[in-house]
Amino acid sequence: ATHTVHLGACVSTWSLAGNTLTFSASNLPANCLDLNGLSPEDLALFDEITATTPATLVADPVRESIIFIRGTSALRLHQLTQPAPTDSFDLYQAVVLGFSVGQVISPEDVAAALTPARGPATHDTRWYTASTGVVGDGATQCLSGLELRTLWWGDVSIAFWRRNGTESIWAWSIGDRRASLWEDRREPTAPDHPAASGITTAGSLHVGSPATDLQVQFADIMDPLAPRLEDGTQIYLSAMSTEPTVWQFDRDRDVNVGVSIKGGEVTGFGAALDACSSSSSSPAGGAALTPSGALDLHLERATPTTPSVFGFAYGSDGDPTMIASTVSDVLGQPQQDTGWQPMPADLSCKGATEYRSILWADLRFVFEGYDTDGDGTTDRTRLAAWSIGAVQLELSPHLDAVITQHSAITTADGLGLGSPKSAVLEQNFFQIGDDGDTVFGLAKAVPVRFVIADDRVASMSVQDNDC
C-alpha cells in the first residue's frame, strides 16, 4: 500500500514492502522539505535505522503512524490519509472546509456548497453592522462600522465582511475561536455550546488532539504568544514564527493562523485577516478620521498587530490614489506628491521598481510599486513607510520638502509630537529600547522610531528596516 507523509508544509508518499521503505517526493515546491531536507541529526537517524539491519516496525493506529526501532534508536513516520475538502482544514493555507481566508465569496455560495455534505448552517448571525465600542477597546475597534456576518456548522465558524460592496471571508475558527485571535467579532448572537464538528487536518490534528501532536507537526513554524490567557490557554501563532516561508496564504503576513492549547490538549484552531492592517484600499473599520486618534499603535490587544495612521498600516497593500483621497479629506490637499519615480538601486532591497511620496503637513507616506509578473508594469503597490514630524527617512528616497504645518496627529490617549519622552516609555510595547535621543518601540515585528529632542517627541516613523 502507498501512504502519505507530511514533511513540513509538503506531502510525499511512501510504500513499504517487507522491511523496504520507498519514498517518493517528486515535484515538491521549492520551499518544501523532503528527506534530503531533514536536519543532519534526523537524516542520520533515519539512515541508521533503515540502511543495513532490518528495523523493527511498530504500528500505532491511534496516532496513524509507524515507528522504526533499531537498538536504542527510534523514528516515527506519520502515516496520513487526506480527508475530503469538506471534512478538513489546512493551517498552512488558512483553509477550512475548502474555503480560504481572504476568498471573495458570498455567505450564500458557501452555504450552498457545504449544505449537501454538512447540512444547513446551525447558526447564522445575518448581516449586522459592528458596534463602535469605546476608545481603548483594542483591535475590536478596527471592526467598528463594518458589515459582518458569521455562519456556523457546529463548532466551525466562517466569518464574512462586506467592504466596498464586495463580500469575502475574513476569519474562521474551530472550537475555541480565540485561536483566530478574534474572540470578539461584535456578533449580536453566537451559539453557547456548539457541537463538535470532528474535522481534521491531513495530519489528523483536531480539537482534542494531544498538544504533543501539534508540536510534532508545527514546532518549528509556530511560536507561543505570551502571556497565556487568564484561564491558562496558550495561543500558538504563525505571525510570531521566524520561518514564514512555509505559510502559503500570504507573503506579507497580514493573515494570522493560530492554535489554542489548554491542559495539554488542543482546544481550537483559527485563521483571520488582521483587520487593523489587512490589505485593503480603504481604512480599517473604525479608524479615526480626525487627527486626534488617527495614530494607532495597536498595543491594547494581547496579539501583535501593525501600527497604522488613519487605518492604513505599514506594509499593507493599497491604492495610493484612494489612500491619498481619504487622508486629504482630513488634512487637506497634499503639500507635495512626487508621483511615481524610479526606485534608487540602493533602496530596492524588496524588489520595488518605483516609489511615490506624499506629504500632508508633517505626515509623509511612502509607497512602493512592484512588477510581480515581470511584464514591465506595476501590478502591486504597498505602503512602505510613514513618518510624522520628519520629512527624511533613512531607508526611503529623499524628499525635497520642508515641514511648514502640523497635522496634530495623536493616538487615542494623546501621544503625539511634543509629548514627553516618558509617555513613550510608558507605552505597552512588546520590547522597547532607549538610546537617549531615540526610542524604539516594537509593535508586532515592526519597530516604531521616536526621535527625542529636549526630552519630547520630535518625530515618529515606521519604515522597512532590512535594506
Tab-separated table of C-alpha atoms in Angstrom:
chain	number	residue	atom	x	y	z
A	1	ALA	CA	0.000	0.000	0.000
A	2	THR	CA	1.062	3.589	-0.624
A	3	HIS	CA	0.752	6.037	2.247
A	4	THR	CA	1.030	9.780	2.645
A	5	VAL	CA	3.504	11.541	4.894
A	6	HIS	CA	3.675	15.252	5.705
A	7	LEU	CA	7.132	16.764	5.995
A	8	GLY	CA	6.860	20.417	6.975
A	9	ALA	CA	4.306	22.012	4.644
A	10	CYS	CA	4.661	19.327	1.994
A	11	VAL	CA	3.259	15.954	1.091
A	12	SER	CA	5.167	12.883	-0.041
A	13	THR	CA	4.191	9.253	-0.415
A	14	TRP	CA	5.905	6.140	0.830
A	15	SER	CA	5.301	2.466	0.464
A	16	LEU	CA	6.503	-0.490	2.480
A	17	ALA	CA	7.175	-3.978	1.115
A	18	GLY	CA	8.546	-6.254	3.791
A	19	ASN	CA	11.039	-4.034	5.529
A	20	THR	CA	11.902	-1.992	2.421
A	21	LEU	CA	10.801	1.620	2.536
A	22	THR	CA	10.351	3.515	-0.740
A	23	PHE	CA	9.947	7.303	-0.625
A	24	SER	CA	8.558	9.449	-3.429
A	25	ALA	CA	8.857	13.243	-3.185
A	26	SER	CA	8.756	14.327	-6.808
A	27	ASN	CA	7.723	17.808	-7.961
A	28	LEU	CA	7.807	19.348	-4.486
A	29	PRO	CA	7.700	23.179	-4.373
A	30	ALA	CA	10.986	24.861	-3.609
A	31	ASN	CA	10.065	25.712	-0.025
A	32	CYS	CA	9.185	22.125	0.880
A	33	LEU	CA	11.022	19.613	2.969
A	34	ASP	CA	11.822	16.105	1.825
A	35	LEU	CA	14.114	13.507	3.330
A	36	ASN	CA	17.093	15.363	1.919
A	37	GLY	CA	15.906	18.455	3.740
A	38	LEU	CA	15.802	16.855	7.166
A	39	SER	CA	18.251	18.046	9.771
A	40	PRO	CA	21.558	16.158	9.711
A	41	GLU	CA	20.663	14.538	13.024
A	42	ASP	CA	17.271	13.299	11.823
A	43	LEU	CA	18.652	12.168	8.470
A	44	ALA	CA	21.480	10.296	10.194
A	45	LEU	CA	18.955	8.628	12.479
A	46	PHE	CA	16.798	7.601	9.522
A	47	ASP	CA	19.838	6.155	7.764
A	48	GLU	CA	20.996	4.379	10.900
A	49	ILE	CA	17.664	2.736	11.473
A	50	THR	CA	16.865	1.698	7.915
A	51	ALA	CA	20.135	1.359	5.984
A	52	THR	CA	21.608	-2.007	6.954
A	53	THR	CA	19.816	-4.007	9.601
A	54	PRO	CA	16.077	-4.530	9.112
A	55	ALA	CA	14.245	-2.291	11.547
A	56	THR	CA	11.534	-3.413	13.898
A	57	LEU	CA	8.234	-1.922	12.794
A	58	VAL	CA	5.594	-0.979	15.354
A	59	ALA	CA	2.210	0.239	14.127
A	60	ASP	CA	0.411	2.916	16.152
A	61	PRO	CA	-3.124	3.091	14.721
A	62	VAL	CA	-4.267	5.682	17.251
A	63	ARG	CA	-1.727	8.241	16.042
A	64	GLU	CA	-1.729	6.860	12.472
A	65	SER	CA	1.994	6.274	12.384
A	66	ILE	CA	4.666	3.626	12.141
A	67	ILE	CA	7.656	3.557	14.463
A	68	PHE	CA	11.002	2.265	13.189
A	69	ILE	CA	13.086	0.805	16.024
A	70	ARG	CA	16.681	-0.414	15.891
A	71	GLY	CA	18.559	-0.902	19.132
A	72	THR	CA	18.005	2.179	21.278
A	73	SER	CA	17.038	4.410	18.324
A	74	ALA	CA	13.516	5.063	17.129
A	75	LEU	CA	11.900	7.196	14.449
A	76	ARG	CA	8.178	7.818	13.961
A	77	LEU	CA	6.722	8.429	10.482
A	78	HIS	CA	3.168	9.647	10.388
A	79	GLN	CA	1.008	7.602	8.043
A	80	LEU	CA	-1.574	10.126	6.959
A	81	THR	CA	-4.601	9.969	4.721
A	82	GLN	CA	-6.086	13.000	3.025
A	83	PRO	CA	-9.653	13.730	4.152
A	84	ALA	CA	-12.091	15.218	1.698
A	85	PRO	CA	-12.033	19.055	1.439
A	86	THR	CA	-15.461	19.265	3.078
A	87	ASP	CA	-14.153	17.332	6.089
A	88	SER	CA	-10.819	19.059	6.658
A	89	PHE	CA	-8.899	22.248	7.253
A	90	ASP	CA	-5.380	23.320	6.299
A	91	LEU	CA	-3.389	25.573	8.597
A	92	TYR	CA	-0.651	26.100	6.035
A	93	GLN	CA	-3.091	27.664	3.582
A	94	ALA	CA	-5.630	29.089	6.089
A	95	VAL	CA	-8.361	26.949	4.500
A	96	VAL	CA	-11.372	25.415	6.227
A	97	LEU	CA	-13.892	23.119	4.529
A	98	GLY	CA	-12.430	24.147	1.170
A	99	PHE	CA	-12.659	27.932	1.731
A	100	SER	CA	-9.752	30.260	2.474
A	101	VAL	CA	-9.286	33.471	4.425
A	102	GLY	CA	-9.465	36.400	2.028
A	103	GLN	CA	-11.517	34.488	-0.562
A	104	VAL	CA	-14.100	36.630	-2.323
A	105	ILE	CA	-17.345	34.690	-1.966
A	106	SER	CA	-20.797	35.278	-0.532
A	107	PRO	CA	-22.214	33.506	2.542
A	108	GLU	CA	-24.968	32.110	0.331
A	109	ASP	CA	-22.448	30.445	-2.002
A	110	VAL	CA	-20.530	28.932	0.918
A	111	ALA	CA	-23.753	27.634	2.453
A	112	ALA	CA	-24.857	26.153	-0.869
A	113	ALA	CA	-21.540	24.342	-1.230
A	114	LEU	CA	-21.463	22.935	2.317
A	115	THR	CA	-25.126	22.021	2.845
A	116	PRO	CA	-25.078	18.759	0.822
A	117	ALA	CA	-22.265	17.308	2.955
A	118	ARG	CA	-22.706	19.039	6.306
A	119	GLY	CA	-26.327	20.113	6.314
A	120	PRO	CA	-27.595	23.681	6.647
A	121	ALA	CA	-25.756	26.150	8.844
A	122	THR	CA	-26.592	25.601	12.511
A	123	HIS	CA	-26.388	29.337	13.242
A	124	ASP	CA	-26.462	32.481	11.100
A	125	THR	CA	-25.970	35.982	12.518
A	126	ARG	CA	-27.293	37.569	9.326
A	127	TRP	CA	-25.649	40.816	8.232
A	128	TYR	CA	-25.011	43.259	11.044
A	129	THR	CA	-23.000	46.441	11.492
A	130	ALA	CA	-20.302	46.115	14.144
A	131	SER	CA	-20.841	48.473	17.042
A	132	THR	CA	-18.496	51.376	17.626
A	133	GLY	CA	-17.395	50.261	21.074
A	134	VAL	CA	-15.214	52.517	23.163
A	135	VAL	CA	-11.809	54.094	22.638
A	136	GLY	CA	-9.128	51.779	24.023
A	137	ASP	CA	-11.172	48.699	23.164
A	138	GLY	CA	-8.166	47.265	21.340
A	139	ALA	CA	-8.267	45.631	17.937
A	140	THR	CA	-12.033	45.057	18.061
A	141	GLN	CA	-12.305	48.793	17.424
A	142	CYS	CA	-10.971	48.053	13.925
A	143	LEU	CA	-14.234	46.229	13.154
A	144	SER	CA	-16.392	49.185	14.098
A	145	GLY	CA	-18.767	50.221	11.347
A	146	LEU	CA	-18.109	47.188	9.153
A	147	GLU	CA	-20.874	44.992	7.769
A	148	LEU	CA	-20.261	41.485	9.123
A	149	ARG	CA	-21.909	38.087	9.072
A	150	THR	CA	-20.968	34.688	10.547
A	151	LEU	CA	-22.197	31.222	9.634
A	152	TRP	CA	-21.700	28.228	11.945
A	153	TRP	CA	-21.647	24.499	11.323
A	154	GLY	CA	-21.318	23.103	14.840
A	155	ASP	CA	-18.095	24.493	16.293
A	156	VAL	CA	-16.885	25.686	12.872
A	157	SER	CA	-17.499	29.384	12.252
A	158	ILE	CA	-16.824	31.199	8.975
A	159	ALA	CA	-16.903	34.995	9.246
A	160	PHE	CA	-17.576	37.327	6.308
A	161	TRP	CA	-17.353	41.045	5.807
A	162	ARG	CA	-18.763	43.326	3.116
A	163	ARG	CA	-16.376	46.097	2.068
A	164	ASN	CA	-16.981	48.412	-0.862
A	165	GLY	CA	-19.847	46.119	-1.908
A	166	THR	CA	-17.637	43.009	-2.017
A	167	GLU	CA	-18.285	40.045	0.274
A	168	SER	CA	-15.376	37.860	1.372
A	169	ILE	CA	-14.166	35.606	4.186
A	170	TRP	CA	-12.049	37.404	6.765
A	171	ALA	CA	-11.863	34.789	9.550
A	172	TRP	CA	-12.729	31.258	10.559
A	173	SER	CA	-12.425	29.197	13.719
A	174	ILE	CA	-12.897	25.657	15.016
A	175	GLY	CA	-13.554	25.148	18.704
A	176	ASP	CA	-12.100	27.946	20.838
A	177	ARG	CA	-12.281	30.911	18.487
A	178	ARG	CA	-9.634	32.775	20.451
A	179	ALA	CA	-7.250	30.729	18.314
A	180	SER	CA	-8.186	33.022	15.412
A	181	LEU	CA	-7.212	35.985	17.636
A	182	TRP	CA	-10.767	37.308	17.376
A	183	GLU	CA	-12.864	36.085	20.273
A	184	ASP	CA	-14.988	39.230	19.983
A	185	ARG	CA	-16.323	39.717	16.452
A	186	ARG	CA	-19.086	42.012	17.705
A	187	GLU	CA	-21.652	39.349	16.794
A	188	PRO	CA	-25.193	40.038	18.014
A	189	THR	CA	-25.688	36.308	18.689
A	190	ALA	CA	-23.454	33.222	18.811
A	191	PRO	CA	-24.034	29.606	19.888
A	192	ASP	CA	-23.083	28.933	23.514
A	193	HIS	CA	-22.071	25.278	23.237
A	194	PRO	CA	-21.808	24.296	19.561
A	195	ALA	CA	-21.487	20.628	18.698
A	196	ALA	CA	-18.043	19.316	17.815
A	197	SER	CA	-17.583	19.087	14.050
A	198	GLY	CA	-14.811	16.490	14.186
A	199	ILE	CA	-12.994	17.871	11.142
A	200	THR	CA	-9.226	17.300	10.958
A	201	THR	CA	-6.128	18.396	9.132
A	202	ALA	CA	-4.478	15.984	6.720
A	203	GLY	CA	-2.144	15.303	9.638
A	204	SER	CA	-5.116	14.214	11.771
A	205	LEU	CA	-4.938	17.225	14.100
A	206	HIS	CA	-8.321	18.108	15.547
A	207	VAL	CA	-9.897	19.728	18.566
A	208	GLY	CA	-8.985	17.345	21.361
A	209	SER	CA	-5.638	16.244	19.898
A	210	PRO	CA	-2.743	15.996	22.382
A	211	ALA	CA	-0.562	19.101	22.369
A	212	THR	CA	2.383	16.853	21.550
A	213	ASP	CA	0.847	16.134	18.146
A	214	LEU	CA	0.842	19.863	17.375
A	215	GLN	CA	4.476	20.058	18.420
A	216	VAL	CA	5.409	17.178	16.114
A	217	GLN	CA	3.993	18.913	13.041
A	218	PHE	CA	4.369	22.637	13.830
A	219	ALA	CA	7.059	23.040	16.485
A	220	ASP	CA	9.466	24.818	14.123
A	221	ILE	CA	6.989	27.183	12.492
A	222	MET	CA	4.559	28.289	15.213
A	223	ASP	CA	5.604	30.073	18.360
A	224	PRO	CA	3.741	30.621	21.632
A	225	LEU	CA	2.240	34.024	22.188
A	226	ALA	CA	2.978	35.480	25.602
A	227	PRO	CA	1.419	35.825	28.042
A	228	ARG	CA	-1.011	32.946	28.469
A	229	LEU	CA	-4.676	33.872	28.636
A	230	GLU	CA	-6.294	34.251	32.034
A	231	ASP	CA	-7.738	30.720	32.028
A	232	GLY	CA	-4.335	29.193	31.235
A	233	THR	CA	-4.912	28.817	27.498
A	234	GLN	CA	-1.772	29.192	25.370
A	235	ILE	CA	-2.079	30.521	21.808
A	236	TYR	CA	0.459	29.405	19.211
A	237	LEU	CA	0.696	31.850	16.330
A	238	SER	CA	2.086	31.770	12.795
A	239	ALA	CA	2.774	35.519	12.769
A	240	MET	CA	5.293	35.080	15.592
A	241	SER	CA	7.221	32.487	13.591
A	242	THR	CA	10.707	33.151	12.290
A	243	GLU	CA	10.037	30.655	9.488
A	244	PRO	CA	7.415	32.399	7.289
A	245	THR	CA	8.252	30.620	4.016
A	246	VAL	CA	6.094	27.577	4.749
A	247	TRP	CA	2.954	29.666	5.141
A	248	GLN	CA	1.261	29.577	1.776
A	249	PHE	CA	-1.545	32.094	2.327
A	250	ASP	CA	0.164	35.491	2.394
A	251	ARG	CA	3.726	36.635	1.956
A	252	ASP	CA	3.187	39.914	3.810
A	253	ARG	CA	1.976	38.173	6.949
A	254	ASP	CA	-1.318	40.072	7.371
A	255	VAL	CA	-3.025	36.697	7.826
A	256	ASN	CA	-2.659	35.089	11.246
A	257	VAL	CA	-3.123	31.373	11.890
A	258	GLY	CA	-3.402	30.209	15.474
A	259	VAL	CA	-3.926	27.156	17.642
A	260	SER	CA	-5.118	27.218	21.259
A	261	ILE	CA	-3.960	24.692	23.853
A	262	LYS	CA	-5.127	24.171	27.406
A	263	GLY	CA	-4.196	21.402	29.811
A	264	GLY	CA	-2.049	19.619	27.232
A	265	GLU	CA	-4.889	19.415	24.705
A	266	VAL	CA	-5.706	21.349	21.524
A	267	THR	CA	-8.875	23.364	22.115
A	268	GLY	CA	-9.173	25.409	18.937
A	269	PHE	CA	-7.858	26.414	15.539
A	270	GLY	CA	-8.385	29.631	13.642
A	271	ALA	CA	-7.248	31.974	10.910
A	272	ALA	CA	-8.052	35.618	10.249
A	273	LEU	CA	-7.025	38.673	8.362
A	274	ASP	CA	-5.543	41.316	10.612
A	275	ALA	CA	-8.479	43.719	10.382
A	276	CYS	CA	-6.271	46.539	11.632
A	277	SER	CA	-3.744	46.111	8.822
A	278	SER	CA	-5.300	43.879	6.168
A	279	SER	CA	-4.559	44.575	2.517
A	280	SER	CA	-7.277	46.992	1.513
A	281	SER	CA	-7.706	50.216	-0.401
A	282	SER	CA	-9.875	51.653	2.356
A	283	PRO	CA	-9.033	52.178	6.018
A	284	ALA	CA	-9.921	49.509	8.531
A	285	GLY	CA	-13.365	49.949	10.022
A	286	GLY	CA	-13.413	52.275	12.961
A	287	ALA	CA	-10.174	54.084	12.072
A	288	ALA	CA	-10.268	57.631	13.361
A	289	LEU	CA	-10.932	60.118	10.552
A	290	THR	CA	-9.760	63.060	12.609
A	291	PRO	CA	-6.131	63.805	13.535
A	292	SER	CA	-6.861	63.056	17.180
A	293	GLY	CA	-6.712	59.271	17.468
A	294	ALA	CA	-5.560	58.734	13.859
A	295	LEU	CA	-2.306	57.104	15.025
A	296	ASP	CA	-2.989	53.592	16.320
A	297	LEU	CA	-0.104	51.556	17.727
A	298	HIS	CA	-2.496	48.642	18.427
A	299	LEU	CA	-0.868	47.912	21.759
A	300	GLU	CA	-4.119	47.283	23.645
A	301	ARG	CA	-4.704	43.773	22.293
A	302	ALA	CA	-2.819	40.740	23.503
A	303	THR	CA	-1.708	39.792	19.994
A	304	PRO	CA	0.730	41.731	17.820
A	305	THR	CA	-0.578	43.937	15.021
A	306	THR	CA	0.923	46.607	12.783
A	307	PRO	CA	0.832	50.347	13.661
A	308	SER	CA	-1.384	52.417	11.385
A	309	VAL	CA	-2.242	56.040	10.562
A	310	PHE	CA	-5.858	56.767	9.555
A	311	GLY	CA	-6.280	52.981	9.427
A	312	PHE	CA	-3.543	52.448	6.841
A	313	ALA	CA	-0.863	50.134	8.178
A	314	TYR	CA	2.783	49.962	7.299
A	315	GLY	CA	3.398	47.105	4.846
A	316	SER	CA	-0.206	46.756	3.690
A	317	ASP	CA	-1.160	46.708	0.019
A	318	GLY	CA	-3.362	49.523	-1.225
A	319	ASP	CA	-4.120	52.025	-3.970
A	320	PRO	CA	-2.131	55.229	-3.228
A	321	THR	CA	-4.700	57.375	-5.027
A	322	MET	CA	-7.575	56.110	-2.886
A	323	ILE	CA	-5.490	56.315	0.293
A	324	ALA	CA	-4.445	59.875	-0.577
A	325	SER	CA	-8.077	60.816	-1.117
A	326	THR	CA	-9.027	59.523	2.344
A	327	VAL	CA	-6.190	61.373	4.087
A	328	SER	CA	-6.824	64.545	2.072
A	329	ASP	CA	-10.429	64.599	3.265
A	330	VAL	CA	-8.997	65.148	6.767
A	331	LEU	CA	-5.739	67.055	6.274
A	332	GLY	CA	-6.457	68.893	3.032
A	333	GLN	CA	-4.589	68.634	-0.244
A	334	PRO	CA	-1.010	67.315	-0.095
A	335	GLN	CA	1.813	69.799	0.220
A	336	GLN	CA	3.835	67.599	-2.120
A	337	ASP	CA	3.270	64.486	-4.246
A	338	THR	CA	6.247	63.118	-6.193
A	339	GLY	CA	4.171	60.849	-8.409
A	340	TRP	CA	5.768	57.545	-9.371
A	341	GLN	CA	9.572	57.709	-9.582
A	342	PRO	CA	12.221	55.028	-10.310
A	343	MET	CA	13.379	53.346	-7.106
A	344	PRO	CA	17.053	54.049	-6.320
A	345	ALA	CA	19.048	50.827	-6.634
A	346	ASP	CA	20.411	51.032	-3.083
A	347	LEU	CA	16.870	51.077	-1.651
A	348	SER	CA	15.259	48.331	-3.743
A	349	CYS	CA	16.016	45.542	-1.272
A	350	LYS	CA	12.471	44.199	-1.508
A	351	GLY	CA	12.375	44.317	-5.284
A	352	ALA	CA	10.392	47.529	-5.708
A	353	THR	CA	10.800	49.173	-9.101
A	354	GLU	CA	9.310	52.580	-8.257
A	355	TYR	CA	8.159	54.731	-5.360
A	356	ARG	CA	5.808	57.606	-4.614
A	357	SER	CA	5.988	60.026	-1.662
A	358	ILE	CA	3.071	62.158	-0.495
A	359	LEU	CA	3.383	64.833	2.221
A	360	TRP	CA	0.471	66.399	4.104
A	361	ALA	CA	1.656	68.979	6.675
A	362	ASP	CA	4.028	66.816	8.790
A	363	LEU	CA	2.687	63.403	7.646
A	364	ARG	CA	4.627	61.568	4.928
A	365	PHE	CA	3.507	58.331	3.267
A	366	VAL	CA	5.971	56.392	1.072
A	367	PHE	CA	4.509	53.885	-1.381
A	368	GLU	CA	6.402	51.235	-3.358
A	369	GLY	CA	5.411	49.661	-6.664
A	370	TYR	CA	6.273	46.123	-7.774
A	371	ASP	CA	6.285	44.302	-11.100
A	372	THR	CA	5.457	40.831	-9.783
A	373	ASP	CA	4.832	39.125	-13.116
A	374	GLY	CA	7.787	40.643	-14.990
A	375	ASP	CA	5.762	42.283	-17.762
A	376	GLY	CA	7.279	45.724	-17.189
A	377	THR	CA	4.244	47.268	-15.455
A	378	THR	CA	3.456	47.797	-11.775
A	379	ASP	CA	0.803	45.387	-10.550
A	380	ARG	CA	1.217	45.717	-6.785
A	381	THR	CA	1.599	48.748	-4.517
A	382	ARG	CA	2.207	48.867	-0.765
A	383	LEU	CA	2.620	51.457	1.967
A	384	ALA	CA	6.332	51.026	2.680
A	385	ALA	CA	6.821	53.757	5.310
A	386	TRP	CA	5.160	56.593	7.153
A	387	SER	CA	6.505	59.406	9.287
A	388	ILE	CA	5.069	62.214	11.400
A	389	GLY	CA	7.281	65.208	12.055
A	390	ALA	CA	10.188	64.183	9.818
A	391	VAL	CA	10.449	64.587	6.062
A	392	GLN	CA	13.558	62.456	5.567
A	393	LEU	CA	13.631	58.741	6.313
A	394	GLU	CA	16.936	56.905	6.345
A	395	LEU	CA	15.686	53.949	4.297
A	396	SER	CA	13.350	55.826	1.947
A	397	PRO	CA	14.157	58.011	-1.079
A	398	HIS	CA	14.994	61.655	-0.382
A	399	LEU	CA	12.096	64.113	-0.422
A	400	ASP	CA	12.910	67.730	-1.205
A	401	ALA	CA	10.435	69.404	1.145
A	402	VAL	CA	10.230	71.358	4.395
A	403	ILE	CA	7.528	70.972	7.055
A	404	THR	CA	5.619	74.241	7.455
A	405	GLN	CA	2.426	72.954	9.095
A	406	HIS	CA	1.491	70.458	11.762
A	407	SER	CA	-1.224	67.820	11.493
A	408	ALA	CA	-1.789	67.347	15.280
A	409	ILE	CA	-1.998	63.573	14.717
A	410	THR	CA	-2.050	61.639	18.002
A	411	THR	CA	-3.005	58.281	19.429
A	412	ALA	CA	-6.345	57.945	21.183
A	413	ASP	CA	-4.646	58.658	24.514
A	414	GLY	CA	-2.901	61.781	23.182
A	415	LEU	CA	0.601	60.549	22.319
A	416	GLY	CA	1.983	62.721	19.533
A	417	LEU	CA	4.578	65.322	18.637
A	418	GLY	CA	5.565	67.297	21.710
A	419	SER	CA	4.599	64.532	24.139
A	420	PRO	CA	7.155	63.898	26.879
A	421	LYS	CA	9.608	61.060	26.383
A	422	SER	CA	8.179	59.415	29.493
A	423	ALA	CA	4.838	58.985	27.672
A	424	VAL	CA	6.597	56.862	25.032
A	425	LEU	CA	8.382	54.745	27.622
A	426	GLU	CA	5.050	54.090	29.337
A	427	GLN	CA	3.521	52.581	26.168
A	428	ASN	CA	2.873	48.838	26.282
A	429	PHE	CA	5.330	47.880	23.539
A	430	PHE	CA	6.419	44.234	23.331
A	431	GLN	CA	10.026	45.448	23.551
A	432	ILE	CA	11.448	48.928	23.960
A	433	GLY	CA	14.931	50.373	23.502
A	434	ASP	CA	16.128	53.753	24.714
A	435	ASP	CA	19.248	55.265	23.124
A	436	GLY	CA	18.772	58.660	24.730
A	437	ASP	CA	17.725	60.758	21.757
A	438	THR	CA	15.962	57.847	20.038
A	439	VAL	CA	13.419	55.358	21.399
A	440	PHE	CA	12.440	52.212	19.506
A	441	GLY	CA	9.195	50.504	20.463
A	442	LEU	CA	8.466	47.080	18.977
A	443	ALA	CA	4.852	46.615	17.875
A	444	LYS	CA	4.315	43.226	16.207
A	445	ALA	CA	7.644	42.708	14.359
A	446	VAL	CA	7.697	46.397	13.433
A	447	PRO	CA	9.837	48.973	15.278
A	448	VAL	CA	8.306	52.419	15.754
A	449	ARG	CA	11.053	55.054	15.920
A	450	PHE	CA	10.614	58.081	18.155
A	451	VAL	CA	13.183	60.880	17.832
A	452	ILE	CA	13.526	62.826	21.080
A	453	ALA	CA	14.595	66.479	21.391
A	454	ASP	CA	14.564	68.404	24.662
A	455	ASP	CA	13.017	65.320	26.278
A	456	ARG	CA	9.960	65.494	23.993
A	457	VAL	CA	8.846	63.624	20.856
A	458	ALA	CA	10.126	65.403	17.754
A	459	SER	CA	9.115	62.764	15.180
A	460	MET	CA	7.650	59.261	14.815
A	461	SER	CA	8.150	56.838	11.937
A	462	VAL	CA	7.834	53.264	10.717
A	463	GLN	CA	9.769	52.007	7.709
A	464	ASP	CA	11.420	48.969	6.126
A	465	ASN	CA	14.421	48.043	8.230
A	466	ASP	CA	16.156	45.338	6.227
A	467	CYS	CA	17.892	47.199	3.383
